[in-house]
Tab-separated table of C-alpha atoms in Angstrom:
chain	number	residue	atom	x	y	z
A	1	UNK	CA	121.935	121.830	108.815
A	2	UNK	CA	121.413	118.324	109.834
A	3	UNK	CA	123.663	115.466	110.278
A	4	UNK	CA	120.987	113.349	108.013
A	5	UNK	CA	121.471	115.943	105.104
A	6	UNK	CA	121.696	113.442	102.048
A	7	UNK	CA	124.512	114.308	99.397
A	8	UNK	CA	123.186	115.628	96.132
A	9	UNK	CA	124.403	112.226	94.129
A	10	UNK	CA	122.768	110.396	97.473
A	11	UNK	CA	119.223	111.989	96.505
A	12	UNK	CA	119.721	111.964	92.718
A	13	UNK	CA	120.600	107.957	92.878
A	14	UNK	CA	118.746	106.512	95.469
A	15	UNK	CA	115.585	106.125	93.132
A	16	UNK	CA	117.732	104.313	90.887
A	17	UNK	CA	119.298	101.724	94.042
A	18	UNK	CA	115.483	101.220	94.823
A	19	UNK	CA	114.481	100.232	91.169
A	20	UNK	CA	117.502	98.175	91.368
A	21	UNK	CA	116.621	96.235	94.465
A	22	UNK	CA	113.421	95.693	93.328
A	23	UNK	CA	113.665	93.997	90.495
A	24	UNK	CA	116.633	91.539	92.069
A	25	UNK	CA	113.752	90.910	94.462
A	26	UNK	CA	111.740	90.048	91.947
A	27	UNK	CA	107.800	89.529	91.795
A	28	UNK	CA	106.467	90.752	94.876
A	29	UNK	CA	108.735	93.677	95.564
A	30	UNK	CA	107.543	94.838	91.764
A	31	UNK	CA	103.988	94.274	92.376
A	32	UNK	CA	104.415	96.490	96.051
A	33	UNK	CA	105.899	99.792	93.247
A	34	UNK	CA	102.504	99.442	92.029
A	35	UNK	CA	102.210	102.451	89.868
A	36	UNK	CA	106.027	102.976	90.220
A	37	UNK	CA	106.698	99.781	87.901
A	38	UNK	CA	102.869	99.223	86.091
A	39	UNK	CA	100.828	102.447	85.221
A	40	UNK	CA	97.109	102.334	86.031
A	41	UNK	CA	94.843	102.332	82.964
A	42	UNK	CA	92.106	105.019	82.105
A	43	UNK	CA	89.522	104.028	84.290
A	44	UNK	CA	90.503	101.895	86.845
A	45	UNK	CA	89.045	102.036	90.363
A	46	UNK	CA	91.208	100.792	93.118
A	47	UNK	CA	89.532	97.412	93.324
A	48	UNK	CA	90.085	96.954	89.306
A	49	UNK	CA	94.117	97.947	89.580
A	50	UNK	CA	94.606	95.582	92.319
A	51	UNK	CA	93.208	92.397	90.748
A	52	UNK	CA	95.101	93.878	87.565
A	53	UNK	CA	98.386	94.668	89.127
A	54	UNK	CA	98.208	90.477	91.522
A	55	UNK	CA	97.026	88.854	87.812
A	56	UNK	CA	100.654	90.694	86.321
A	57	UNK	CA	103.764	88.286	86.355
A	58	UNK	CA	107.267	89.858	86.591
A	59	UNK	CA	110.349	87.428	85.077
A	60	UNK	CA	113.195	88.249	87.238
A	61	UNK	CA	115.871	88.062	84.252
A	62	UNK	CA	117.956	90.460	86.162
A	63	UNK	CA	118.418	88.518	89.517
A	64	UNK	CA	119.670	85.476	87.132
A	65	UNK	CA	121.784	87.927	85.238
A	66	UNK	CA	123.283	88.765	88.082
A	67	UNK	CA	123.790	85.761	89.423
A	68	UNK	CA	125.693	84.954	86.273
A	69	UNK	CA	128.128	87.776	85.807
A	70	UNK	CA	129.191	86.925	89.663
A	71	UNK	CA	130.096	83.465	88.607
A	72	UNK	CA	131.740	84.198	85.434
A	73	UNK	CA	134.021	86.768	87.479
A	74	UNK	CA	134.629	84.734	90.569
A	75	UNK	CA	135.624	81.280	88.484
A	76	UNK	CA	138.973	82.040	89.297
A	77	UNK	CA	139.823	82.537	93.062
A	78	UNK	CA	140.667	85.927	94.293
A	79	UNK	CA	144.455	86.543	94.464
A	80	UNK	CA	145.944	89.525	96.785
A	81	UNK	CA	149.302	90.945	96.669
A	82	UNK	CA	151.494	90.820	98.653
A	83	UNK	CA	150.479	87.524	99.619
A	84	UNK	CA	148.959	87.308	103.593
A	85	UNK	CA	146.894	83.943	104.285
A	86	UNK	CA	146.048	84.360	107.835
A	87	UNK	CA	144.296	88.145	107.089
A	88	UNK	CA	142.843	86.608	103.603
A	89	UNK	CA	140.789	84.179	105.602
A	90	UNK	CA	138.948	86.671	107.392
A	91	UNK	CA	139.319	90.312	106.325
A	92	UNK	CA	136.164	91.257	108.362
A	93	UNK	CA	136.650	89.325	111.468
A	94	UNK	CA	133.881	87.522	111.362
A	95	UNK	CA	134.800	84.601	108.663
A	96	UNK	CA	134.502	86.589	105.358
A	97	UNK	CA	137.144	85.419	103.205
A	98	UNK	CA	139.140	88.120	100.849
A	99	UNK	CA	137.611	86.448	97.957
A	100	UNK	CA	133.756	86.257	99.825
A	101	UNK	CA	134.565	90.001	100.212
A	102	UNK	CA	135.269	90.934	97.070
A	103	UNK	CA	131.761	89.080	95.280
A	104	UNK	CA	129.728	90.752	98.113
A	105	UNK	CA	131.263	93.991	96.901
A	106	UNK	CA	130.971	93.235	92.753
A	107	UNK	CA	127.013	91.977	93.754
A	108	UNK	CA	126.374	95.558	95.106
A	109	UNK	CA	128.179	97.161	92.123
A	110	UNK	CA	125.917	95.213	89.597
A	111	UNK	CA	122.696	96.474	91.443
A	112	UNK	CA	123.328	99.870	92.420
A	113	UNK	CA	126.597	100.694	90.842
A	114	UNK	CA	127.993	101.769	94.409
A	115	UNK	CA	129.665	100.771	98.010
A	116	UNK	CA	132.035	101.540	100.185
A	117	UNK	CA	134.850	99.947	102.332
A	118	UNK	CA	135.712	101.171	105.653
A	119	UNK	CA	139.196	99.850	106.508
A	120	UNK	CA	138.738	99.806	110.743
A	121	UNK	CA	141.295	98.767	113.127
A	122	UNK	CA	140.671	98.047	117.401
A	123	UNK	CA	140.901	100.909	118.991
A	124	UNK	CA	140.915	99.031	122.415
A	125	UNK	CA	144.431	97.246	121.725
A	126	UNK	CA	147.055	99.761	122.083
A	127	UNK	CA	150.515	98.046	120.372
A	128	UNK	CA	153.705	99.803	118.758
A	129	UNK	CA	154.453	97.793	116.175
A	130	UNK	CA	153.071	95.299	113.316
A	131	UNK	CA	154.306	92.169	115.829
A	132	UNK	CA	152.467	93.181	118.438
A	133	UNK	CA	149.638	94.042	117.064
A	134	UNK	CA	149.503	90.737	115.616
A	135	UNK	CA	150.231	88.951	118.536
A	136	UNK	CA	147.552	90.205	120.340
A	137	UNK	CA	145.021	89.725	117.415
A	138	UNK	CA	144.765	93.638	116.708
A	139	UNK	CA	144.164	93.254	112.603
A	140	UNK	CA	142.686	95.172	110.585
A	141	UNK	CA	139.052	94.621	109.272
A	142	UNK	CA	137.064	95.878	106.281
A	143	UNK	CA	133.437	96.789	106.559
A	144	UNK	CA	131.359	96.957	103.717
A	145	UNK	CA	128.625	100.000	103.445
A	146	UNK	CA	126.059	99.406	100.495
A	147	UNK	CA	124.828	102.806	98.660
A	148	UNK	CA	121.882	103.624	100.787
A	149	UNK	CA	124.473	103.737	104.126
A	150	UNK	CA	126.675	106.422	102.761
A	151	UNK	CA	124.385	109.286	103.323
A	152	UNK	CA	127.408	111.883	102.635
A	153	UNK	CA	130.481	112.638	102.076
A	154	UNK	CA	133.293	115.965	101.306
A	155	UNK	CA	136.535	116.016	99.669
A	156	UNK	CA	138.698	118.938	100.004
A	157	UNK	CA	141.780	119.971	97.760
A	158	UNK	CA	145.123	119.224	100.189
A	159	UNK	CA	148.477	119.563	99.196
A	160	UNK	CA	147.867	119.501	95.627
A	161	UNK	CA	144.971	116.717	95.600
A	162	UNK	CA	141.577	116.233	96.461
A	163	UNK	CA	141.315	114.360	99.721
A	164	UNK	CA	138.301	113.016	101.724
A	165	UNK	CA	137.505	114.808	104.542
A	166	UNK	CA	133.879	113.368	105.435
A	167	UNK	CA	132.160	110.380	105.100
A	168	UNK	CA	128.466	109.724	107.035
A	169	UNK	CA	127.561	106.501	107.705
A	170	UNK	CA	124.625	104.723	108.582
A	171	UNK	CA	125.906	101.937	110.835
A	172	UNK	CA	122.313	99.881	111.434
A	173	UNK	CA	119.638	99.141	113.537
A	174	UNK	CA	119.605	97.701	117.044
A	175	UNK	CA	116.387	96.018	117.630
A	176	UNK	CA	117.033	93.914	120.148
A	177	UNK	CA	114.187	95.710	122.094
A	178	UNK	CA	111.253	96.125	119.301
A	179	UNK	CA	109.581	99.129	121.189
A	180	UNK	CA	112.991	101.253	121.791
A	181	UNK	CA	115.257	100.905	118.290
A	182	UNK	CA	118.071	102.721	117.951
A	183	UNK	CA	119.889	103.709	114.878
A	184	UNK	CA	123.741	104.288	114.459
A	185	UNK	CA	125.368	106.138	112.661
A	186	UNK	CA	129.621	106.775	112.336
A	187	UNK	CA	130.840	110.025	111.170
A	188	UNK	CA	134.566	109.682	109.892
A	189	UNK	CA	136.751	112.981	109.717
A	190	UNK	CA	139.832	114.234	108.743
A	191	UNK	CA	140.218	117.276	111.057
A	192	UNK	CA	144.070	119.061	110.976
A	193	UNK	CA	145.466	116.043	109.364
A	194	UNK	CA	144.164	113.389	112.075
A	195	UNK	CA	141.700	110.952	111.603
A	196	UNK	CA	138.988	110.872	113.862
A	197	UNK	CA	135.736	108.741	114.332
A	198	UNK	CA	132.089	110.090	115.596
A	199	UNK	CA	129.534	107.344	116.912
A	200	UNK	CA	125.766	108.455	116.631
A	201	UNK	CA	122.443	107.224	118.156
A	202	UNK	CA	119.400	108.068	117.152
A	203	UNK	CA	115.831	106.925	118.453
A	204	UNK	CA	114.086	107.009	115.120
A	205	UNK	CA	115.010	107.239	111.469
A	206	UNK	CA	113.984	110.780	111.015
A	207	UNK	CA	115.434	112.266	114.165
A	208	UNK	CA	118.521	113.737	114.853
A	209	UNK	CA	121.093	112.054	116.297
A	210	UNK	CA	123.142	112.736	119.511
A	211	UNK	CA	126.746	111.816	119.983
A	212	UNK	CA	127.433	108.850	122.179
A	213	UNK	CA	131.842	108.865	121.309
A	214	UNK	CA	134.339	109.868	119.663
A	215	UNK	CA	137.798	107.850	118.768
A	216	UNK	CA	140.937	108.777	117.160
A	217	UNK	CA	141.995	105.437	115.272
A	218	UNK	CA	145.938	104.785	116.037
A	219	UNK	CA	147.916	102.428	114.214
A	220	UNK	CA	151.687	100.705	115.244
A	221	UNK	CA	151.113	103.746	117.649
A	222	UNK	CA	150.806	106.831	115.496
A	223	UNK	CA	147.488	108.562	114.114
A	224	UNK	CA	146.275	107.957	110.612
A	225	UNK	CA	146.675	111.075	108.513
A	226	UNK	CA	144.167	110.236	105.650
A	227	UNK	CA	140.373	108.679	105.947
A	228	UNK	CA	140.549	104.470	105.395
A	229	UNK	CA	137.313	104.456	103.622
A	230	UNK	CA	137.155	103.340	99.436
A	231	UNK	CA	134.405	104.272	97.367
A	232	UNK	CA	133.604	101.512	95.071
A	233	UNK	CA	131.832	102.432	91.663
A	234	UNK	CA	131.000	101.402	88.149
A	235	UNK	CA	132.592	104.264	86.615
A	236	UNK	CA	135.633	105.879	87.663
């Protein structure tokens, strides 16, 4: 078993988040399916499909529907409740308002259908209570994960309702250093009631990767007893 094992909905959808993607790119990222999005015809060399597939136009109806639906939900600004201005303004500490949050989230809903927020707090600020956490700029932040980064995930029936127990995350690239990339990955768990966090490193996409640390999230002091992390979907 390997930590890169794909969930069964993972495999089943990612064709779909693909298609998706490629059509909200529009022309050139339809041309590059080639046979994926425009069959070949009886006959055709190479050569002949090539010229065939360039001369092909694509009208990218569904980037501009897109586009649309996003503005027709977002015409009214985003209202939370209880009311909190200061975290509002920057929910993922670095500028994103609550309401630039939330149309980043509906855009991935509208061409995948999926995503995910991680609700992650510093682990490097220890503080005892909301006030001091505050004072010393310990807020929360969300994280969004599109489809593709939630490789898997586990829910397991506790005290009379399914919980989550898993989530695997694929956390980016660093390519600051072209010839020696390095991919991350966070595994969060919920192991005898306590939340804990896994950070992976991998040196290429397909290989498995080696644990680098591991954190057990605190907040006001005490250890979270559930997994912060919200699917988001466009059915229930």
């Amino acid at each position: 078993m390997s930590l890169l094992d794909q969930h069964d909905q993972y495999m089943a959808r990612a064709p779909q988040w693909k298609r998706g993607r490629d059509v909200i790119e529009g022309q050139d990222a339809v041309h590059s399916g080639k046979e994926v999005y425009l069959p070949r015809l009886d006959g055709q060399n190479d050569k002949q499909y090539d010229s065939y597939r360039h001369r092909a136009r694509f009208f990218n109806a569904s980037d501009r529907t897109v586009r649309g639906m996003i503005g027709l939900v977002t015409r009214k600004e985003t209202r939370v409740e209880p009311d909190d201005t200061e975290y509002e303004d920057d929910v993922s500490h670095n500028g994103t308002s609550m309401g630039e949050y939330a149309q980043d989230v509906l855009e991935q809903l509208l061409v995948t259908g999926r995503a995910g927020t991680l609700l992650d707090y510093p682990t490097e600020i220890e503080a005892q209570t909301v006030a001091q956490a505050e004072a010393l700029g310990a807020t929360p932040m969300m994280a969004m994960y599109v489809a593709e980064a939630i490789i898997d995930w586990n829910y397991k029936f506790i005290n009379n309702k399914y919980q989550l127990i898993r989530v695997f995350l694929f956390d980016g690239v660093d390519s600051q250093d072209s010839d020696n990339l390095k991919y991350h990955y966070r595994e969060l768990l919920l192991e005898e009631g306590v939340y804990t966090q896994r950070l992976y490193v991998g040196n290429d996409i397909s290989a498995e990767p080696q644990l680098v640390n591991e954190i057990i999230p605190k907040m006001n002091g005490s250890v979270l007893r559930a997994i912060p992390f919200e699917f988001h979907g466009i059915t229930a």
